[in-house]
Short mmCIF file of C-alpha atoms (C1' of nucleotides) in Angstrom, two decimals:
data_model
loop_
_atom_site.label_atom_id
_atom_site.label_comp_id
_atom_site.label_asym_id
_atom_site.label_seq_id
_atom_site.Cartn_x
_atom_site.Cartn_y
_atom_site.Cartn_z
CA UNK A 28 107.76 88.33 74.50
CA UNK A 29 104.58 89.84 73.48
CA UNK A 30 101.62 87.82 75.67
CA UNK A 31 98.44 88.68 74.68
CA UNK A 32 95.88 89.91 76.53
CA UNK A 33 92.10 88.39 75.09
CA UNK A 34 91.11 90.86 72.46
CA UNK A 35 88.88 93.37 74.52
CA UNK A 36 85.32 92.78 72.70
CA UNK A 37 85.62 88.95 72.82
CA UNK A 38 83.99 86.42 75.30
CA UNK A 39 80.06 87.19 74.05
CA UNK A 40 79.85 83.64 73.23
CA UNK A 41 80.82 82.33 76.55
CA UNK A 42 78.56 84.87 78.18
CA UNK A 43 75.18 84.06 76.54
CA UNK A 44 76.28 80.61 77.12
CA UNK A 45 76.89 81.16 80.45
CA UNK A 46 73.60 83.10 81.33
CA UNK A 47 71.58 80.58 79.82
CA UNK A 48 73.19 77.81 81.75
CA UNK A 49 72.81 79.84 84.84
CA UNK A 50 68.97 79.50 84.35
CA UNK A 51 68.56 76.21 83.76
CA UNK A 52 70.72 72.60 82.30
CA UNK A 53 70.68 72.26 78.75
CA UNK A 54 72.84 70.77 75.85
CA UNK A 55 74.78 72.17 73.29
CA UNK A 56 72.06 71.13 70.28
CA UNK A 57 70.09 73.25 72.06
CA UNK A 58 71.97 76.21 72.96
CA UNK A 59 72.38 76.71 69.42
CA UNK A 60 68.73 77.49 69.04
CA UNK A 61 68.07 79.20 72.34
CA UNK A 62 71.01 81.60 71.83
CA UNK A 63 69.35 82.62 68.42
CA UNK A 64 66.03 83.13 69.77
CA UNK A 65 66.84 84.96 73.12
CA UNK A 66 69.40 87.78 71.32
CA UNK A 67 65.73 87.73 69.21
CA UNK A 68 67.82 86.54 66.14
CA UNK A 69 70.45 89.13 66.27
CA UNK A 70 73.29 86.91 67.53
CA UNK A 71 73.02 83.19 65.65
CA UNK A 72 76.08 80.80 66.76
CA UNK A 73 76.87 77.69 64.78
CA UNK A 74 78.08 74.39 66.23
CA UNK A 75 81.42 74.97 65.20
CA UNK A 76 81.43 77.93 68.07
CA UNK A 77 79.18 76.68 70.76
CA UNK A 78 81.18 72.79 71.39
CA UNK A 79 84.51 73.90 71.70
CA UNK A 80 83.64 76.50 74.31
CA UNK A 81 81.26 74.15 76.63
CA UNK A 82 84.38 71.74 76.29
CA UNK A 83 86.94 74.38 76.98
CA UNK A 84 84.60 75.74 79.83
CA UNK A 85 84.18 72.34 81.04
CA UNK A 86 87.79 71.85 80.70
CA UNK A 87 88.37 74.75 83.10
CA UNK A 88 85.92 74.24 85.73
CA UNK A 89 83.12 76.34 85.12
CA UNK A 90 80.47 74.18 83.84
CA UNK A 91 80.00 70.53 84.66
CA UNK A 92 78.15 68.07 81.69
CA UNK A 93 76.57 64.94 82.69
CA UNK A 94 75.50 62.74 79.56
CA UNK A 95 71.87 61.34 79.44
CA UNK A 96 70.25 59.45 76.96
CA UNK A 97 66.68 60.72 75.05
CA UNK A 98 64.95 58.20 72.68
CA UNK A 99 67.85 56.65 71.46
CA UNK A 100 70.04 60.23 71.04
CA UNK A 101 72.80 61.42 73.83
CA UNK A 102 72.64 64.34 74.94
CA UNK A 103 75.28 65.97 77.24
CA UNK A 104 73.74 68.11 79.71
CA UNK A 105 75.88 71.17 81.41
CA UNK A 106 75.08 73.07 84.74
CA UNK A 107 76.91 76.10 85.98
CA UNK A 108 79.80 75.21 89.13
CA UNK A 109 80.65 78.11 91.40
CA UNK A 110 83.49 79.07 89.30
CA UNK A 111 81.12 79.44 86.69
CA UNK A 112 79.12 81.59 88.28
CA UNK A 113 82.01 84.05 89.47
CA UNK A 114 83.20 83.92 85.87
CA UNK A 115 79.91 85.12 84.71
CA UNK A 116 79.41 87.94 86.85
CA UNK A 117 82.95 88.72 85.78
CA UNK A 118 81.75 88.29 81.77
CA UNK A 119 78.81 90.51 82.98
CA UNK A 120 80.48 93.72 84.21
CA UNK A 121 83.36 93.30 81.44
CA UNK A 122 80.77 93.64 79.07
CA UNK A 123 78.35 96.23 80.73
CA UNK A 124 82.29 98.25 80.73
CA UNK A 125 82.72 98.39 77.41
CA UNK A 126 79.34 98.90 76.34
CA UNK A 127 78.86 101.72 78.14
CA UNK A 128 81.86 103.08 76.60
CA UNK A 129 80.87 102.39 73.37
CA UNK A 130 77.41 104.39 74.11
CA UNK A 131 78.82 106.97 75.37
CA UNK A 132 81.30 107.58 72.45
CA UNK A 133 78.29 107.12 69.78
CA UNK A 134 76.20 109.84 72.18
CA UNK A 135 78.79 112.23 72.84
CA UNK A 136 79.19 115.47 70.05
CA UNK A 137 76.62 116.27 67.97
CA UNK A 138 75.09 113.73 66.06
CA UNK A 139 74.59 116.24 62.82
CA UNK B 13 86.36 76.55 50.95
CA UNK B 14 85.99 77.54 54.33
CA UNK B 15 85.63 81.69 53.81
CA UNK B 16 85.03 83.13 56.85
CA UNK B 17 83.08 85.98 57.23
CA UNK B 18 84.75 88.78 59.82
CA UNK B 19 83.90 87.32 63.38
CA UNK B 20 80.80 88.92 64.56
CA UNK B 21 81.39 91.23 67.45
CA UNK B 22 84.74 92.97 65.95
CA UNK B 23 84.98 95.97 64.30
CA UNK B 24 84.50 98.05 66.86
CA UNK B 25 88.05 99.71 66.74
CA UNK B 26 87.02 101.02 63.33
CA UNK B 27 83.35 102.42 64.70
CA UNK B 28 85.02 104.38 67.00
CA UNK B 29 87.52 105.75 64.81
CA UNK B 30 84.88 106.48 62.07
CA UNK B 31 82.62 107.99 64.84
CA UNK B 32 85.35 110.54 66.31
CA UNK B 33 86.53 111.26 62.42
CA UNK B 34 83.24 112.03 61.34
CA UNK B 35 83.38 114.88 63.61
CA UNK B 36 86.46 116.21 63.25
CA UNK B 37 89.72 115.32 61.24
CA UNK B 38 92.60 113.91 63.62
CA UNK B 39 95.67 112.34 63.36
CA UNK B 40 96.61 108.73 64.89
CA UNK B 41 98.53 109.81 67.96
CA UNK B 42 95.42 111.90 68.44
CA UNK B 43 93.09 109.36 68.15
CA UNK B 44 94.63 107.25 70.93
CA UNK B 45 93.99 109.40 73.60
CA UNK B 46 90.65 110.89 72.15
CA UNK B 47 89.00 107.06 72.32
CA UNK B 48 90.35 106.24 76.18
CA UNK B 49 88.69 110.07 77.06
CA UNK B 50 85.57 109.73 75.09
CA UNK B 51 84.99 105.83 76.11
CA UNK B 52 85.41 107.07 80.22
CA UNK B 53 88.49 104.99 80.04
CA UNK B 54 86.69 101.59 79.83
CA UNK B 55 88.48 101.32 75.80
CA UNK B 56 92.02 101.81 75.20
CA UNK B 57 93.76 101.14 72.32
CA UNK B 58 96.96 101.05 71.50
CA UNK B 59 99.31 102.83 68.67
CA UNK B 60 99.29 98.69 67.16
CA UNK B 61 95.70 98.63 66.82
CA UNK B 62 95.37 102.27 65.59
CA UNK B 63 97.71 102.49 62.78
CA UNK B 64 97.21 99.10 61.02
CA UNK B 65 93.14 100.32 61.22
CA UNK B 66 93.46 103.45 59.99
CA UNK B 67 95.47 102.43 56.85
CA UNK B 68 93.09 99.21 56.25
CA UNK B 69 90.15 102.31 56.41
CA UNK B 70 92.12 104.36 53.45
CA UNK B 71 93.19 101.67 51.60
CA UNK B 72 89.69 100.71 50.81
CA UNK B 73 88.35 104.42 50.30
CA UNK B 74 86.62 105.05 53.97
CA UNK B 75 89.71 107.85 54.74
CA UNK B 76 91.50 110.18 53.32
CA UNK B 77 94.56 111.29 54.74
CA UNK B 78 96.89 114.94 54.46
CA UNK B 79 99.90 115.70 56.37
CA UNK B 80 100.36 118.25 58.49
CA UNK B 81 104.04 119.42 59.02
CA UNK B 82 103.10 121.48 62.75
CA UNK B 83 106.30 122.43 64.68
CA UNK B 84 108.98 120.12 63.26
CA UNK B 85 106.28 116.72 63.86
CA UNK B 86 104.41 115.46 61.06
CA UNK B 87 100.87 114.60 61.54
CA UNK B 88 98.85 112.74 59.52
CA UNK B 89 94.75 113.88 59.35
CA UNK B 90 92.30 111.56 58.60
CA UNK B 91 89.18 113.04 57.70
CA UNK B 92 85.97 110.56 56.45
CA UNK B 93 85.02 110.48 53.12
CA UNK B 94 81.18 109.68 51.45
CA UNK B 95 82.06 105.71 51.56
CA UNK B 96 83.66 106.13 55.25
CA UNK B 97 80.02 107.54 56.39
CA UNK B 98 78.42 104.81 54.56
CA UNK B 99 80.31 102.53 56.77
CA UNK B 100 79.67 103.97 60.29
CA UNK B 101 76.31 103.93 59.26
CA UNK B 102 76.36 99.69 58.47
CA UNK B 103 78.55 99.83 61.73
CA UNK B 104 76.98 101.48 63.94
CA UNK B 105 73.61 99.63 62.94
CA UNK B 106 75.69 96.45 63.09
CA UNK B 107 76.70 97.65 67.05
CA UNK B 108 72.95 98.48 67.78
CA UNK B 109 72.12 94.90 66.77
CA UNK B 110 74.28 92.67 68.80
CA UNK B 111 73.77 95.53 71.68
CA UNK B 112 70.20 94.84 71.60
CA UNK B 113 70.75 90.77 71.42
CA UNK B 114 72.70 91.06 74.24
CA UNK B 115 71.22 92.95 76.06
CA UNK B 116 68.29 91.02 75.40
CA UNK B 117 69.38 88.08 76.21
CA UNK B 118 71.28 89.32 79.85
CA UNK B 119 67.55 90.90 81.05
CA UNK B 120 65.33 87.44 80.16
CA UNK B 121 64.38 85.15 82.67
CA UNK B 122 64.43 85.81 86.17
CA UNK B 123 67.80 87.59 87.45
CA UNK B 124 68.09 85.59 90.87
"C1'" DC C 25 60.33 50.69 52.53
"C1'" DG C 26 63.38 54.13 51.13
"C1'" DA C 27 65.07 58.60 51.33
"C1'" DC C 28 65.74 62.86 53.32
"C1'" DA C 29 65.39 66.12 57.14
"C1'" DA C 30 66.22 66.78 61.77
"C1'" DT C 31 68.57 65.71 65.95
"C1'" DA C 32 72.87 65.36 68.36
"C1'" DC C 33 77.58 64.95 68.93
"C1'" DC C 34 82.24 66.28 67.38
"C1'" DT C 35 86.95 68.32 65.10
"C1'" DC C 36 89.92 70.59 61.89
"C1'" DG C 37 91.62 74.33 59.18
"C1'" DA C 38 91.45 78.90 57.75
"C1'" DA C 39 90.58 83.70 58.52
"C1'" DC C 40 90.68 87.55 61.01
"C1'" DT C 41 91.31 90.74 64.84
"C1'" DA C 42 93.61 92.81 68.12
"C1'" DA C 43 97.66 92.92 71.51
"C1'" DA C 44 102.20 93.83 72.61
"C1'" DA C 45 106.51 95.04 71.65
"C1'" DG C 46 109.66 97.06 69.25
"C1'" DG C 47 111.71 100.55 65.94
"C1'" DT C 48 112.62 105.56 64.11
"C1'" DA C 49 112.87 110.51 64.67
"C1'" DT C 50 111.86 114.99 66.57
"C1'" DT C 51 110.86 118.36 70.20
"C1'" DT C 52 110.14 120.00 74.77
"C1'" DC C 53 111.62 120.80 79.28
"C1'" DA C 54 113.87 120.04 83.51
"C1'" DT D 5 122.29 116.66 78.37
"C1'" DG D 6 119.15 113.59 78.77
"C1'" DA D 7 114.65 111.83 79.70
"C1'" DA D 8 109.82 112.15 78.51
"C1'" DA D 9 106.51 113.26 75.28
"C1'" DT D 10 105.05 113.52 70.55
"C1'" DA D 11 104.32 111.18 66.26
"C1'" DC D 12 104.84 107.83 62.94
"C1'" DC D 13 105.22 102.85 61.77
"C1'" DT D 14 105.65 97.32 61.36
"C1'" DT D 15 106.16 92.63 62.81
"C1'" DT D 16 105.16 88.78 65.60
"C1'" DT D 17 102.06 86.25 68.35
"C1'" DA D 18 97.94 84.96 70.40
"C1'" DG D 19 93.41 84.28 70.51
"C1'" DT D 20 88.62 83.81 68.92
"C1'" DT D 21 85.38 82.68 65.83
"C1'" DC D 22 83.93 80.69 61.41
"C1'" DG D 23 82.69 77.37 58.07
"C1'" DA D 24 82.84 72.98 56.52
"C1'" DG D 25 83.04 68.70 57.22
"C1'" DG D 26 82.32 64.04 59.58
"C1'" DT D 27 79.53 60.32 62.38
"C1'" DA D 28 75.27 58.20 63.93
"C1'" DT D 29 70.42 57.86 65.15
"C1'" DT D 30 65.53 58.91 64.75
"C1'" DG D 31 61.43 60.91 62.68
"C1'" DT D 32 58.68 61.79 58.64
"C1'" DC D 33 56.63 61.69 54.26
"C1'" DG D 34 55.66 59.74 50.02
#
DNA sequence: CGACAATACCTCGAACTAAAAGGTATTTCA
DNA sequence: TGAAATACCTTTTAGTTCGAGGTATTGTCG
């Protein structure tokens, strides 16, 4: 019946997300931008990325949003719940995992 | 047109595989159990996302492959050719890049 | 004032990866 | 003899991410 397990390596998008979030409220407008200048350009995700996992975040009870009007433009603001805490922490050590097993693949032998 | 370019944190099936080739010619069933030992068990992949991999890697020139008849089994050895270095070079910078982003991005701000 | 860039939200479709499960055949070993 | 290990492979499904588009408002510059 072949169920799928998430491919391994995904979930970087709802981490960074995540981690900012944890740190302070923000929108998704802006997490475009911050995500692009914290991973110091390396990591750049477009709208098309960032919306549909607040919403399916949101959807699942790890962030909450809270709509509030600036100058005339609505923004919708998201904060961290519990569970979106615990799932961070979770995002964090899956991550630290397989990057350490990544480095220590590259390392290993001799690097001729 | 919507082309998508490959999504940005895959591709790291083929770095390892190109990493542990590039030291030594092996064969798929080989390679299995070589990237769960050299990874300290935190990557395992299976036969399904070994074989389709390693034929993607010599269909476009980045392998080239010999059997091996050895005690009635036939193995096939993959051994890295000039464009397969070429590309764990690109990869492996590629790895170092979203490493860094992340990484980046996990030690800002004030870990609570 | 008129136009264009920037802000801010959103969704849909395509592309691609990787996962799991299954299939074949041989050999080893209890 | 019969199960487990070796060794190859493919197909189906699931899941993520990507790009491109679409709406509406505000800010800016000529």
């Amino acid at each position: 019946m072949a169920q799928s397990n998430p491919p391994f390596m995904s979930g970087v998008p709802e981490l960074l997300l995540l981690r900012l979030l944890n740190e302070q409220e923000m929108y998704g407008y802006e997490l475009v931008r911050s995500i692009r200048k914290v991973t110091d350009e390396a990591i750049s995700l477009g709208e098309g990325v960032i919306y549909p996992v607040l919403h399916s975040l949101e959807r699942n009870g790890s962030l909450k949003s809270k709509r509030k009007a600036v100058s005339g433009r609505t923004r919708v603001y998201y904060k961290l719940t519990r569970k979106g805490r615990d799932r961070l922490e979770k995002l964090r050590n899956d991550w630290s995992r397989i990057q350490g097993g990544v480095a220590s693949a590259l390392e290993s032998g001799a690097n001729a």
